[in-house]
PDB file of C-alpha atoms in Angstrom:
ATOM      1  CA  UNK A 298     -12.884 -20.970 -55.072  1.00  0.00           C
ATOM      2  CA  UNK A 299     -13.088 -22.904 -51.806  1.00  0.00           C
ATOM      3  CA  UNK A 300     -10.060 -22.872 -49.515  1.00  0.00           C
ATOM      4  CA  UNK A 301     -11.394 -25.508 -47.103  1.00  0.00           C
ATOM      5  CA  UNK A 302      -8.753 -28.054 -46.156  1.00  0.00           C
ATOM      6  CA  UNK A 303     -10.225 -31.412 -45.092  1.00  0.00           C
ATOM      7  CA  UNK A 304      -7.345 -31.890 -42.666  1.00  0.00           C
ATOM      8  CA  UNK A 305      -7.652 -28.482 -41.010  1.00  0.00           C
ATOM      9  CA  UNK A 306     -10.774 -29.271 -38.989  1.00  0.00           C
ATOM     10  CA  UNK A 307      -9.333 -32.383 -37.247  1.00  0.00           C
ATOM     11  CA  UNK A 308      -6.105 -30.476 -36.594  1.00  0.00           C
ATOM     12  CA  UNK A 309      -7.968 -27.578 -35.011  1.00  0.00           C
ATOM     13  CA  UNK A 310      -9.996 -29.997 -32.923  1.00  0.00           C
ATOM     14  CA  UNK A 311      -6.854 -31.744 -31.723  1.00  0.00           C
ATOM     15  CA  UNK A 312      -5.247 -28.425 -30.804  1.00  0.00           C
ATOM     16  CA  UNK A 313      -8.420 -27.385 -28.978  1.00  0.00           C
ATOM     17  CA  UNK A 314      -8.392 -30.646 -26.998  1.00  0.00           C
ATOM     18  CA  UNK A 315      -4.754 -30.133 -26.020  1.00  0.00           C
ATOM     19  CA  UNK A 316      -5.351 -26.521 -24.967  1.00  0.00           C
ATOM     20  CA  UNK A 317      -8.473 -27.396 -22.981  1.00  0.00           C
ATOM     21  CA  UNK A 318      -6.621 -30.247 -21.291  1.00  0.00           C
ATOM     22  CA  UNK A 319      -3.793 -27.925 -20.287  1.00  0.00           C
ATOM     23  CA  UNK A 320      -6.290 -25.375 -19.000  1.00  0.00           C
ATOM     24  CA  UNK A 321      -7.962 -28.059 -16.878  1.00  0.00           C
ATOM     25  CA  UNK A 322      -4.617 -29.001 -15.337  1.00  0.00           C
ATOM     26  CA  UNK A 323      -3.805 -25.339 -14.685  1.00  0.00           C
ATOM     27  CA  UNK A 324      -7.169 -24.602 -13.071  1.00  0.00           C
ATOM     28  CA  UNK A 325      -6.976 -27.716 -10.885  1.00  0.00           C
ATOM     29  CA  UNK A 326      -3.427 -26.803  -9.805  1.00  0.00           C
ATOM     30  CA  UNK A 327      -4.516 -23.282  -8.888  1.00  0.00           C
ATOM     31  CA  UNK A 328      -7.487 -24.651  -6.953  1.00  0.00           C
ATOM     32  CA  UNK A 329      -5.276 -27.046  -5.003  1.00  0.00           C
ATOM     33  CA  UNK A 330      -2.825 -24.214  -4.278  1.00  0.00           C
ATOM     34  CA  UNK A 331      -5.644 -22.090  -2.877  1.00  0.00           C
ATOM     35  CA  UNK A 332      -6.753 -24.992  -0.681  1.00  0.00           C
ATOM     36  CA  UNK A 333      -3.176 -25.301   0.569  1.00  0.00           C
ATOM     37  CA  UNK A 334      -3.103 -21.577   1.385  1.00  0.00           C
ATOM     38  CA  UNK A 335      -6.435 -21.936   3.182  1.00  0.00           C
ATOM     39  CA  UNK A 336      -5.003 -24.755   5.302  1.00  0.00           C
ATOM     40  CA  UNK A 337      -1.928 -22.675   6.147  1.00  0.00           C
ATOM     41  CA  UNK A 338      -4.020 -19.687   7.194  1.00  0.00           C
ATOM     42  CA  UNK A 339      -6.415 -21.823   9.200  1.00  0.00           C
ATOM     43  CA  UNK A 340      -3.480 -23.378  11.046  1.00  0.00           C
ATOM     44  CA  UNK A 341      -2.064 -19.898  11.688  1.00  0.00           C
ATOM     45  CA  UNK A 342      -5.425 -18.713  13.039  1.00  0.00           C
ATOM     46  CA  UNK A 343      -5.501 -21.662  15.450  1.00  0.00           C
ATOM     47  CA  UNK A 344      -1.895 -20.992  16.453  1.00  0.00           C
ATOM     48  CA  UNK A 345      -2.663 -17.335  17.224  1.00  0.00           C
ATOM     49  CA  UNK A 346      -5.745 -18.242  19.250  1.00  0.00           C
ATOM     50  CA  UNK A 347      -3.930 -20.927  21.245  1.00  0.00           C
ATOM     51  CA  UNK A 348      -0.910 -18.700  21.909  1.00  0.00           C
ATOM     52  CA  UNK A 349      -2.985 -15.791  23.156  1.00  0.00           C
ATOM     53  CA  UNK A 350      -4.911 -18.081  25.494  1.00  0.00           C
ATOM     54  CA  UNK A 351      -1.697 -19.023  27.301  1.00  0.00           C
ATOM     55  CA  UNK A 352      -0.783 -17.305  30.566  1.00  0.00           C
ATOM     56  CA  UNK A 353       1.949 -14.647  30.327  1.00  0.00           C
ATOM     57  CA  UNK A 354       5.438 -16.109  30.594  1.00  0.00           C
ATOM     58  CA  UNK A 355       8.745 -14.650  31.816  1.00  0.00           C
ATOM     59  CA  UNK A 356      11.660 -15.595  29.563  1.00  0.00           C
ATOM     60  CA  UNK A 357      14.823 -16.116  31.616  1.00  0.00           C
ATOM     61  CA  UNK A 358      16.267 -19.382  30.229  1.00  0.00           C
ATOM     62  CA  UNK A 359      16.444 -21.501  27.114  1.00  0.00           C
ATOM     63  CA  UNK A 360      13.849 -23.821  28.630  1.00  0.00           C
ATOM     64  CA  UNK A 361      11.386 -20.977  29.120  1.00  0.00           C
ATOM     65  CA  UNK A 362      11.990 -19.725  25.584  1.00  0.00           C
ATOM     66  CA  UNK A 363      11.348 -23.196  24.182  1.00  0.00           C
ATOM     67  CA  UNK A 364       8.213 -23.410  26.302  1.00  0.00           C
ATOM     68  CA  UNK A 365       6.876 -20.098  25.045  1.00  0.00           C
ATOM     69  CA  UNK A 366       4.252 -20.561  22.370  1.00  0.00           C
ATOM     70  CA  UNK A 367       4.081 -18.363  19.308  1.00  0.00           C
ATOM     71  CA  UNK A 368       1.772 -15.377  19.888  1.00  0.00           C
ATOM     72  CA  UNK A 369       1.993 -15.882  23.642  1.00  0.00           C
ATOM     73  CA  UNK A 370       2.516 -12.820  25.817  1.00  0.00           C
ATOM     74  CA  UNK A 371       6.000 -12.915  27.351  1.00  0.00           C
ATOM     75  CA  UNK A 372       8.222 -10.653  29.437  1.00  0.00           C
ATOM     76  CA  UNK A 373      12.011 -10.424  29.488  1.00  0.00           C
ATOM     77  CA  UNK A 374      14.662  -8.353  31.229  1.00  0.00           C
ATOM     78  CA  UNK A 375      17.710  -6.840  29.592  1.00  0.00           C
ATOM     79  CA  UNK A 376      18.978  -3.813  27.720  1.00  0.00           C
ATOM     80  CA  UNK A 377      18.755  -2.364  24.219  1.00  0.00           C
ATOM     81  CA  UNK A 378      21.388  -2.190  21.494  1.00  0.00           C
ATOM     82  CA  UNK A 379      20.086   1.001  19.892  1.00  0.00           C
ATOM     83  CA  UNK A 380      23.070   1.311  17.542  1.00  0.00           C
ATOM     84  CA  UNK A 381      21.894  -1.883  15.800  1.00  0.00           C
ATOM     85  CA  UNK A 382      18.422  -0.533  15.007  1.00  0.00           C
ATOM     86  CA  UNK A 383      17.010  -1.360  11.565  1.00  0.00           C
ATOM     87  CA  UNK A 384      14.010   0.320   9.905  1.00  0.00           C
ATOM     88  CA  UNK A 385      11.507  -1.826   8.032  1.00  0.00           C
ATOM     89  CA  UNK A 386      10.005   0.204   5.212  1.00  0.00           C
ATOM     90  CA  UNK A 387       6.490   0.156   3.701  1.00  0.00           C
ATOM     91  CA  UNK A 388       4.780  -0.910   6.923  1.00  0.00           C
ATOM     92  CA  UNK A 389       1.534   0.993   6.678  1.00  0.00           C
ATOM     93  CA  UNK A 390      -0.731   1.802   9.598  1.00  0.00           C
ATOM     94  CA  UNK A 391      -4.378   2.631   8.819  1.00  0.00           C
ATOM     95  CA  UNK A 392      -3.400   3.614   5.293  1.00  0.00           C
ATOM     96  CA  UNK A 393      -0.481   5.819   6.347  1.00  0.00           C
ATOM     97  CA  UNK A 394       3.068   4.926   5.219  1.00  0.00           C
ATOM     98  CA  UNK A 395       5.695   4.331   7.838  1.00  0.00           C
ATOM     99  CA  UNK A 396       8.355   2.114   9.339  1.00  0.00           C
ATOM    100  CA  UNK A 397       8.602  -0.635  11.895  1.00  0.00           C
ATOM    101  CA  UNK A 398      11.505  -0.031  14.260  1.00  0.00           C
ATOM    102  CA  UNK A 399      13.473  -3.236  14.949  1.00  0.00           C
ATOM    103  CA  UNK A 400      16.125  -3.234  17.678  1.00  0.00           C
ATOM    104  CA  UNK A 401      17.995  -6.136  19.339  1.00  0.00           C
ATOM    105  CA  UNK A 402      17.343  -6.560  23.065  1.00  0.00           C
ATOM    106  CA  UNK A 403      20.101  -8.290  25.020  1.00  0.00           C
ATOM    107  CA  UNK A 404      18.888 -10.525  27.836  1.00  0.00           C
ATOM    108  CA  UNK A 405      20.712 -10.526  31.156  1.00  0.00           C
ATOM    109  CA  UNK A 406      19.092 -13.417  33.024  1.00  0.00           C
ATOM    110  CA  UNK A 407      19.784 -17.141  33.286  1.00  0.00           C
ATOM    111  CA  UNK A 408      21.508 -19.135  30.595  1.00  0.00           C
ATOM    112  CA  UNK A 409      20.264 -16.700  27.940  1.00  0.00           C
ATOM    113  CA  UNK A 410      22.345 -13.848  29.349  1.00  0.00           C
ATOM    114  CA  UNK A 411      24.214 -12.211  26.480  1.00  0.00           C
ATOM    115  CA  UNK A 412      21.828 -13.527  23.845  1.00  0.00           C
ATOM    116  CA  UNK A 413      19.569 -11.099  22.022  1.00  0.00           C
ATOM    117  CA  UNK A 414      15.989 -11.142  20.843  1.00  0.00           C
ATOM    118  CA  UNK A 415      15.003  -8.949  17.920  1.00  0.00           C
ATOM    119  CA  UNK A 416      12.216  -6.655  19.097  1.00  0.00           C
ATOM    120  CA  UNK A 417       9.760  -4.784  16.912  1.00  0.00           C
ATOM    121  CA  UNK A 418       9.508  -1.671  19.060  1.00  0.00           C
ATOM    122  CA  UNK A 419       6.668   0.042  17.212  1.00  0.00           C
ATOM    123  CA  UNK A 420       5.506   1.997  14.179  1.00  0.00           C
ATOM    124  CA  UNK A 421       6.935   5.344  13.067  1.00  0.00           C
ATOM    125  CA  UNK A 422       5.187   7.505  10.414  1.00  0.00           C
ATOM    126  CA  UNK A 423       7.123   8.393   7.288  1.00  0.00           C
ATOM    127  CA  UNK A 424       7.304  12.072   6.461  1.00  0.00           C
ATOM    128  CA  UNK A 425       7.827  12.759   2.723  1.00  0.00           C
ATOM    129  CA  UNK A 426      11.276  14.108   1.938  1.00  0.00           C
ATOM    130  CA  UNK A 427      12.506  13.827   5.525  1.00  0.00           C
ATOM    131  CA  UNK A 428      14.978  11.487   7.142  1.00  0.00           C
ATOM    132  CA  UNK A 429      13.170   9.415   9.766  1.00  0.00           C
ATOM    133  CA  UNK A 430      13.928  10.492  13.325  1.00  0.00           C
ATOM    134  CA  UNK A 431      14.090   7.235  15.229  1.00  0.00           C
ATOM    135  CA  UNK A 432      13.396   7.527  18.955  1.00  0.00           C
ATOM    136  CA  UNK A 433      16.347   6.177  20.908  1.00  0.00           C
ATOM    137  CA  UNK A 434      15.527   3.155  23.043  1.00  0.00           C
ATOM    138  CA  UNK A 435      15.833   3.664  26.810  1.00  0.00           C
ATOM    139  CA  UNK A 436      19.301   3.127  28.215  1.00  0.00           C
ATOM    140  CA  UNK A 437      19.935   0.768  31.083  1.00  0.00           C
ATOM    141  CA  UNK A 438      18.228  -2.456  32.075  1.00  0.00           C
ATOM    142  CA  UNK A 439      14.454  -2.709  31.860  1.00  0.00           C
ATOM    143  CA  UNK A 440      11.674  -5.248  31.532  1.00  0.00           C
ATOM    144  CA  UNK A 441       9.669  -5.316  28.321  1.00  0.00           C
ATOM    145  CA  UNK A 442       6.762  -7.475  27.201  1.00  0.00           C
ATOM    146  CA  UNK A 443       5.023  -8.390  23.982  1.00  0.00           C
ATOM    147  CA  UNK A 444       3.979 -11.308  21.794  1.00  0.00           C
ATOM    148  CA  UNK A 445       6.376 -13.962  20.525  1.00  0.00           C
ATOM    149  CA  UNK A 446       6.610 -14.386  16.766  1.00  0.00           C
ATOM    150  CA  UNK A 447       8.528 -16.841  14.625  1.00  0.00           C
ATOM    151  CA  UNK A 448      10.031 -14.206  12.340  1.00  0.00           C
ATOM    152  CA  UNK A 449       9.570 -10.672  11.076  1.00  0.00           C
ATOM    153  CA  UNK A 450       6.455 -10.620   8.847  1.00  0.00           C
ATOM    154  CA  UNK A 451       7.578 -10.444   5.232  1.00  0.00           C
ATOM    155  CA  UNK A 452       6.359  -8.215   2.438  1.00  0.00           C
ATOM    156  CA  UNK A 453       6.588  -8.961  -1.269  1.00  0.00           C
ATOM    157  CA  UNK A 454       9.475  -7.087  -2.866  1.00  0.00           C
ATOM    158  CA  UNK A 455      10.686  -6.917  -6.453  1.00  0.00           C
ATOM    159  CA  UNK A 456      14.232  -5.802  -5.700  1.00  0.00           C
ATOM    160  CA  UNK A 457      16.495  -6.376  -2.748  1.00  0.00           C
ATOM    161  CA  UNK A 458      17.483  -3.881  -0.072  1.00  0.00           C
ATOM    162  CA  UNK A 459      20.272  -5.700   1.756  1.00  0.00           C
ATOM    163  CA  UNK A 460      21.674  -4.771   5.116  1.00  0.00           C
ATOM    164  CA  UNK A 461      25.162  -3.269   5.315  1.00  0.00           C
ATOM    165  CA  UNK A 462      27.935  -5.826   5.556  1.00  0.00           C
ATOM    166  CA  UNK A 463      28.355  -4.991   9.219  1.00  0.00           C
ATOM    167  CA  UNK A 464      26.213  -3.346  11.881  1.00  0.00           C
ATOM    168  CA  UNK A 465      26.277  -0.752  13.289  1.00  0.00           C
ATOM    169  CA  UNK A 466      26.493   1.217  10.070  1.00  0.00           C
ATOM    170  CA  UNK A 467      29.622   3.415   9.782  1.00  0.00           C
ATOM    171  CA  UNK A 468      27.388   6.391   8.966  1.00  0.00           C
ATOM    172  CA  UNK A 469      25.515   6.001  12.224  1.00  0.00           C
ATOM    173  CA  UNK A 470      22.210   6.091  10.352  1.00  0.00           C
ATOM    174  CA  UNK A 471      19.817   3.203  10.847  1.00  0.00           C
ATOM    175  CA  UNK A 472      19.592   1.192   7.594  1.00  0.00           C
ATOM    176  CA  UNK A 473      16.222   0.928   5.855  1.00  0.00           C
ATOM    177  CA  UNK A 474      15.196  -2.437   4.397  1.00  0.00           C
ATOM    178  CA  UNK A 475      11.989  -3.996   3.156  1.00  0.00           C
ATOM    179  CA  UNK A 476      12.412  -7.330   4.927  1.00  0.00           C
ATOM    180  CA  UNK A 477      14.704  -8.515   7.681  1.00  0.00           C
ATOM    181  CA  UNK A 478      15.725 -12.134   8.187  1.00  0.00           C
ATOM    182  CA  UNK A 479      17.120 -13.187  11.544  1.00  0.00           C
ATOM    183  CA  UNK A 480      19.978 -14.991   9.827  1.00  0.00           C
ATOM    184  CA  UNK A 481      21.029 -11.765   8.071  1.00  0.00           C
ATOM    185  CA  UNK A 482      21.042  -9.931  11.391  1.00  0.00           C
ATOM    186  CA  UNK A 483      22.983 -12.762  13.025  1.00  0.00           C
ATOM    187  CA  UNK A 484      25.768 -12.656  10.430  1.00  0.00           C
ATOM    188  CA  UNK A 485      26.149  -8.870  10.546  1.00  0.00           C
ATOM    189  CA  UNK A 486      26.376  -8.294  14.287  1.00  0.00           C
ATOM    190  CA  UNK A 487      28.404  -9.520  17.211  1.00  0.00           C
ATOM    191  CA  UNK A 488      25.311 -10.907  18.937  1.00  0.00           C
ATOM    192  CA  UNK A 489      23.910 -14.425  19.216  1.00  0.00           C
ATOM    193  CA  UNK A 490      20.412 -13.747  17.892  1.00  0.00           C
ATOM    194  CA  UNK A 491      17.694 -16.043  19.224  1.00  0.00           C
ATOM    195  CA  UNK A 492      15.274 -17.670  16.726  1.00  0.00           C
ATOM    196  CA  UNK A 493      12.287 -15.597  17.806  1.00  0.00           C
ATOM    197  CA  UNK A 494      10.942 -12.065  17.376  1.00  0.00           C
ATOM    198  CA  UNK A 495       9.055 -10.010  19.946  1.00  0.00           C
ATOM    199  CA  UNK A 496       6.319  -7.548  18.956  1.00  0.00           C
ATOM    200  CA  UNK A 497       6.565  -5.156  21.902  1.00  0.00           C
ATOM    201  CA  UNK A 498       3.426  -3.974  23.674  1.00  0.00           C
ATOM    202  CA  UNK A 499       4.828  -2.566  26.945  1.00  0.00           C
ATOM    203  CA  UNK A 500       6.095  -0.338  28.394  1.00  0.00           C
ATOM    204  CA  UNK A 501       4.421   2.478  26.511  1.00  0.00           C
ATOM    205  CA  UNK A 502       6.524   4.721  24.266  1.00  0.00           C
ATOM    206  CA  UNK A 503       6.043   7.350  21.604  1.00  0.00           C
ATOM    207  CA  UNK A 504       5.958   4.581  18.991  1.00  0.00           C
ATOM    208  CA  UNK A 505       2.621   2.967  18.107  1.00  0.00           C
ATOM    209  CA  UNK A 506       2.367  -0.700  19.056  1.00  0.00           C
ATOM    210  CA  UNK A 507      -1.050  -1.565  17.632  1.00  0.00           C
ATOM    211  CA  UNK A 508       0.302  -4.519  15.670  1.00  0.00           C
ATOM    212  CA  UNK A 509      -1.791  -5.873  12.785  1.00  0.00           C
ATOM    213  CA  UNK A 510      -2.678  -9.553  12.759  1.00  0.00           C
ATOM    214  CA  UNK A 511      -1.581 -11.641   9.766  1.00  0.00           C
ATOM    215  CA  UNK A 512      -4.102 -12.330   7.049  1.00  0.00           C
ATOM    216  CA  UNK A 513      -5.980 -15.391   8.316  1.00  0.00           C
ATOM    217  CA  UNK A 514      -9.066 -15.186   6.067  1.00  0.00           C
ATOM    218  CA  UNK A 515      -8.870 -18.817   4.975  1.00  0.00           C
ATOM    219  CA  UNK A 516     -12.512 -18.828   3.838  1.00  0.00           C
ATOM    220  CA  UNK A 517     -11.573 -16.437   1.030  1.00  0.00           C
ATOM    221  CA  UNK A 518      -8.958 -18.916  -0.210  1.00  0.00           C
ATOM    222  CA  UNK A 519     -11.544 -21.678  -0.176  1.00  0.00           C
ATOM    223  CA  UNK A 520     -13.837 -19.481  -2.248  1.00  0.00           C
ATOM    224  CA  UNK A 521     -11.039 -18.877  -4.755  1.00  0.00           C
ATOM    225  CA  UNK A 522     -10.389 -22.638  -4.881  1.00  0.00           C
ATOM    226  CA  UNK A 523     -14.062 -23.268  -5.665  1.00  0.00           C
ATOM    227  CA  UNK A 524     -13.875 -20.771  -8.522  1.00  0.00           C
ATOM    228  CA  UNK A 525     -10.812 -22.448 -10.031  1.00  0.00           C
ATOM    229  CA  UNK A 526     -12.412 -25.881  -9.776  1.00  0.00           C
ATOM    230  CA  UNK A 527     -15.499 -24.417 -11.453  1.00  0.00           C
ATOM    231  CA  UNK A 528     -13.343 -23.159 -14.321  1.00  0.00           C
ATOM    232  CA  UNK A 529     -11.807 -26.639 -14.561  1.00  0.00           C
ATOM    233  CA  UNK A 530     -15.296 -28.154 -14.812  1.00  0.00           C
ATOM    234  CA  UNK A 531     -16.223 -25.745 -17.595  1.00  0.00           C
ATOM    235  CA  UNK A 532     -13.029 -26.656 -19.448  1.00  0.00           C
ATOM    236  CA  UNK A 533     -13.856 -30.350 -18.987  1.00  0.00           C
ATOM    237  CA  UNK A 534     -17.338 -29.887 -20.462  1.00  0.00           C
ATOM    238  CA  UNK A 535     -15.847 -28.022 -23.426  1.00  0.00           C
ATOM    239  CA  UNK A 536     -13.244 -30.787 -23.855  1.00  0.00           C
ATOM    240  CA  UNK A 537     -15.969 -33.446 -23.920  1.00  0.00           C
ATOM    241  CA  UNK A 538     -17.951 -31.430 -26.486  1.00  0.00           C
ATOM    242  CA  UNK A 539     -14.979 -30.979 -28.816  1.00  0.00           C
ATOM    243  CA  UNK A 540     -13.932 -34.604 -28.420  1.00  0.00           C
ATOM    244  CA  UNK A 541     -17.463 -35.815 -29.240  1.00  0.00           C
ATOM    245  CA  UNK A 542     -17.624 -33.705 -32.422  1.00  0.00           C
ATOM    246  CA  UNK A 543     -14.152 -34.797 -33.430  1.00  0.00           C
ATOM    247  CA  UNK A 544     -15.044 -38.490 -33.044  1.00  0.00           C
ATOM    248  CA  UNK A 545     -18.232 -38.066 -35.046  1.00  0.00           C
ATOM    249  CA  UNK A 546     -16.337 -36.410 -37.909  1.00  0.00           C
ATOM    250  CA  UNK A 547     -13.579 -39.008 -37.913  1.00  0.00           C
ATOM    251  CA  UNK A 548     -15.978 -42.021 -37.757  1.00  0.00           C
ATOM    252  CA  UNK A 549     -16.426 -43.615 -41.201  1.00  0.00           C
ATOM    253  CA  UNK A 550     -19.978 -43.779 -42.626  1.00  0.00           C
ATOM    254  CA  UNK A 551     -20.845 -47.429 -42.131  1.00  0.00           C
ATOM    255  CA  UNK A 552     -24.580 -47.211 -42.831  1.00  0.00           C
ATOM    256  CA  UNK A 553     -25.682 -49.883 -45.440  1.00  0.00           C
ATOM    257  CA  UNK A 554     -26.907 -48.655 -48.856  1.00  0.00           C
ATOM    258  CA  UNK A 555     -30.302 -49.768 -50.176  1.00  0.00           C
ATOM    259  CA  UNK A 556     -30.546 -51.585 -53.495  1.00  0.00           C
ATOM    260  CA  UNK A 557     -33.039 -50.296 -55.994  1.00  0.00           C
TER     261      UNK A 557
END
């Protein structure tokens, strides 16, 4: 007994066309997204190169801060607020787990006197089962230098690890977070936090300051985009094949019959 349904084949073909069409749109969207990421990383690579080609700059006013390019080497004079230190977790160095130590640095020159710049002081290894022993920043005024950044580099996180409602923490222990936004720091301290971050390189300390560059491999994103567009082309060829077969089945037999 045959269970073939004459309507099932056109229905399956129509469903296949819809699915292949959706796949084409998905693959094209993913390809365009990868091209967008490639453009972002290429722009970042150019920004890093241009910033590091600039002469070192001393930050002592709002005008000099505005003039400073991202990734440019700058120097500033002031003092640390060690009690406001925050630890950034899961910042690996050469495969070893650890923390970035972030501490506000209060400037004492020009019209920026009293304002603070968040400084990434360096990397501290994480010892399993032990509370991190954060080196205290030097007391008293000093001059530090490093590279200007727009923000603290972010890591992907599933959950949130918010800062305490107010800093310094009542426990006196530096809070540990995955990511740190300047706005969060600004709302939890008594400091006017400037819209820049400094990755410190000098003077030398017991913390490691071999900062990793952001991922700027834009050619890899272009390769991924080419793969997605290739998948879209394959889906298009399959769509054309299914559509052609579907049209042939649905076309009535109009060939003339011979008289005998």
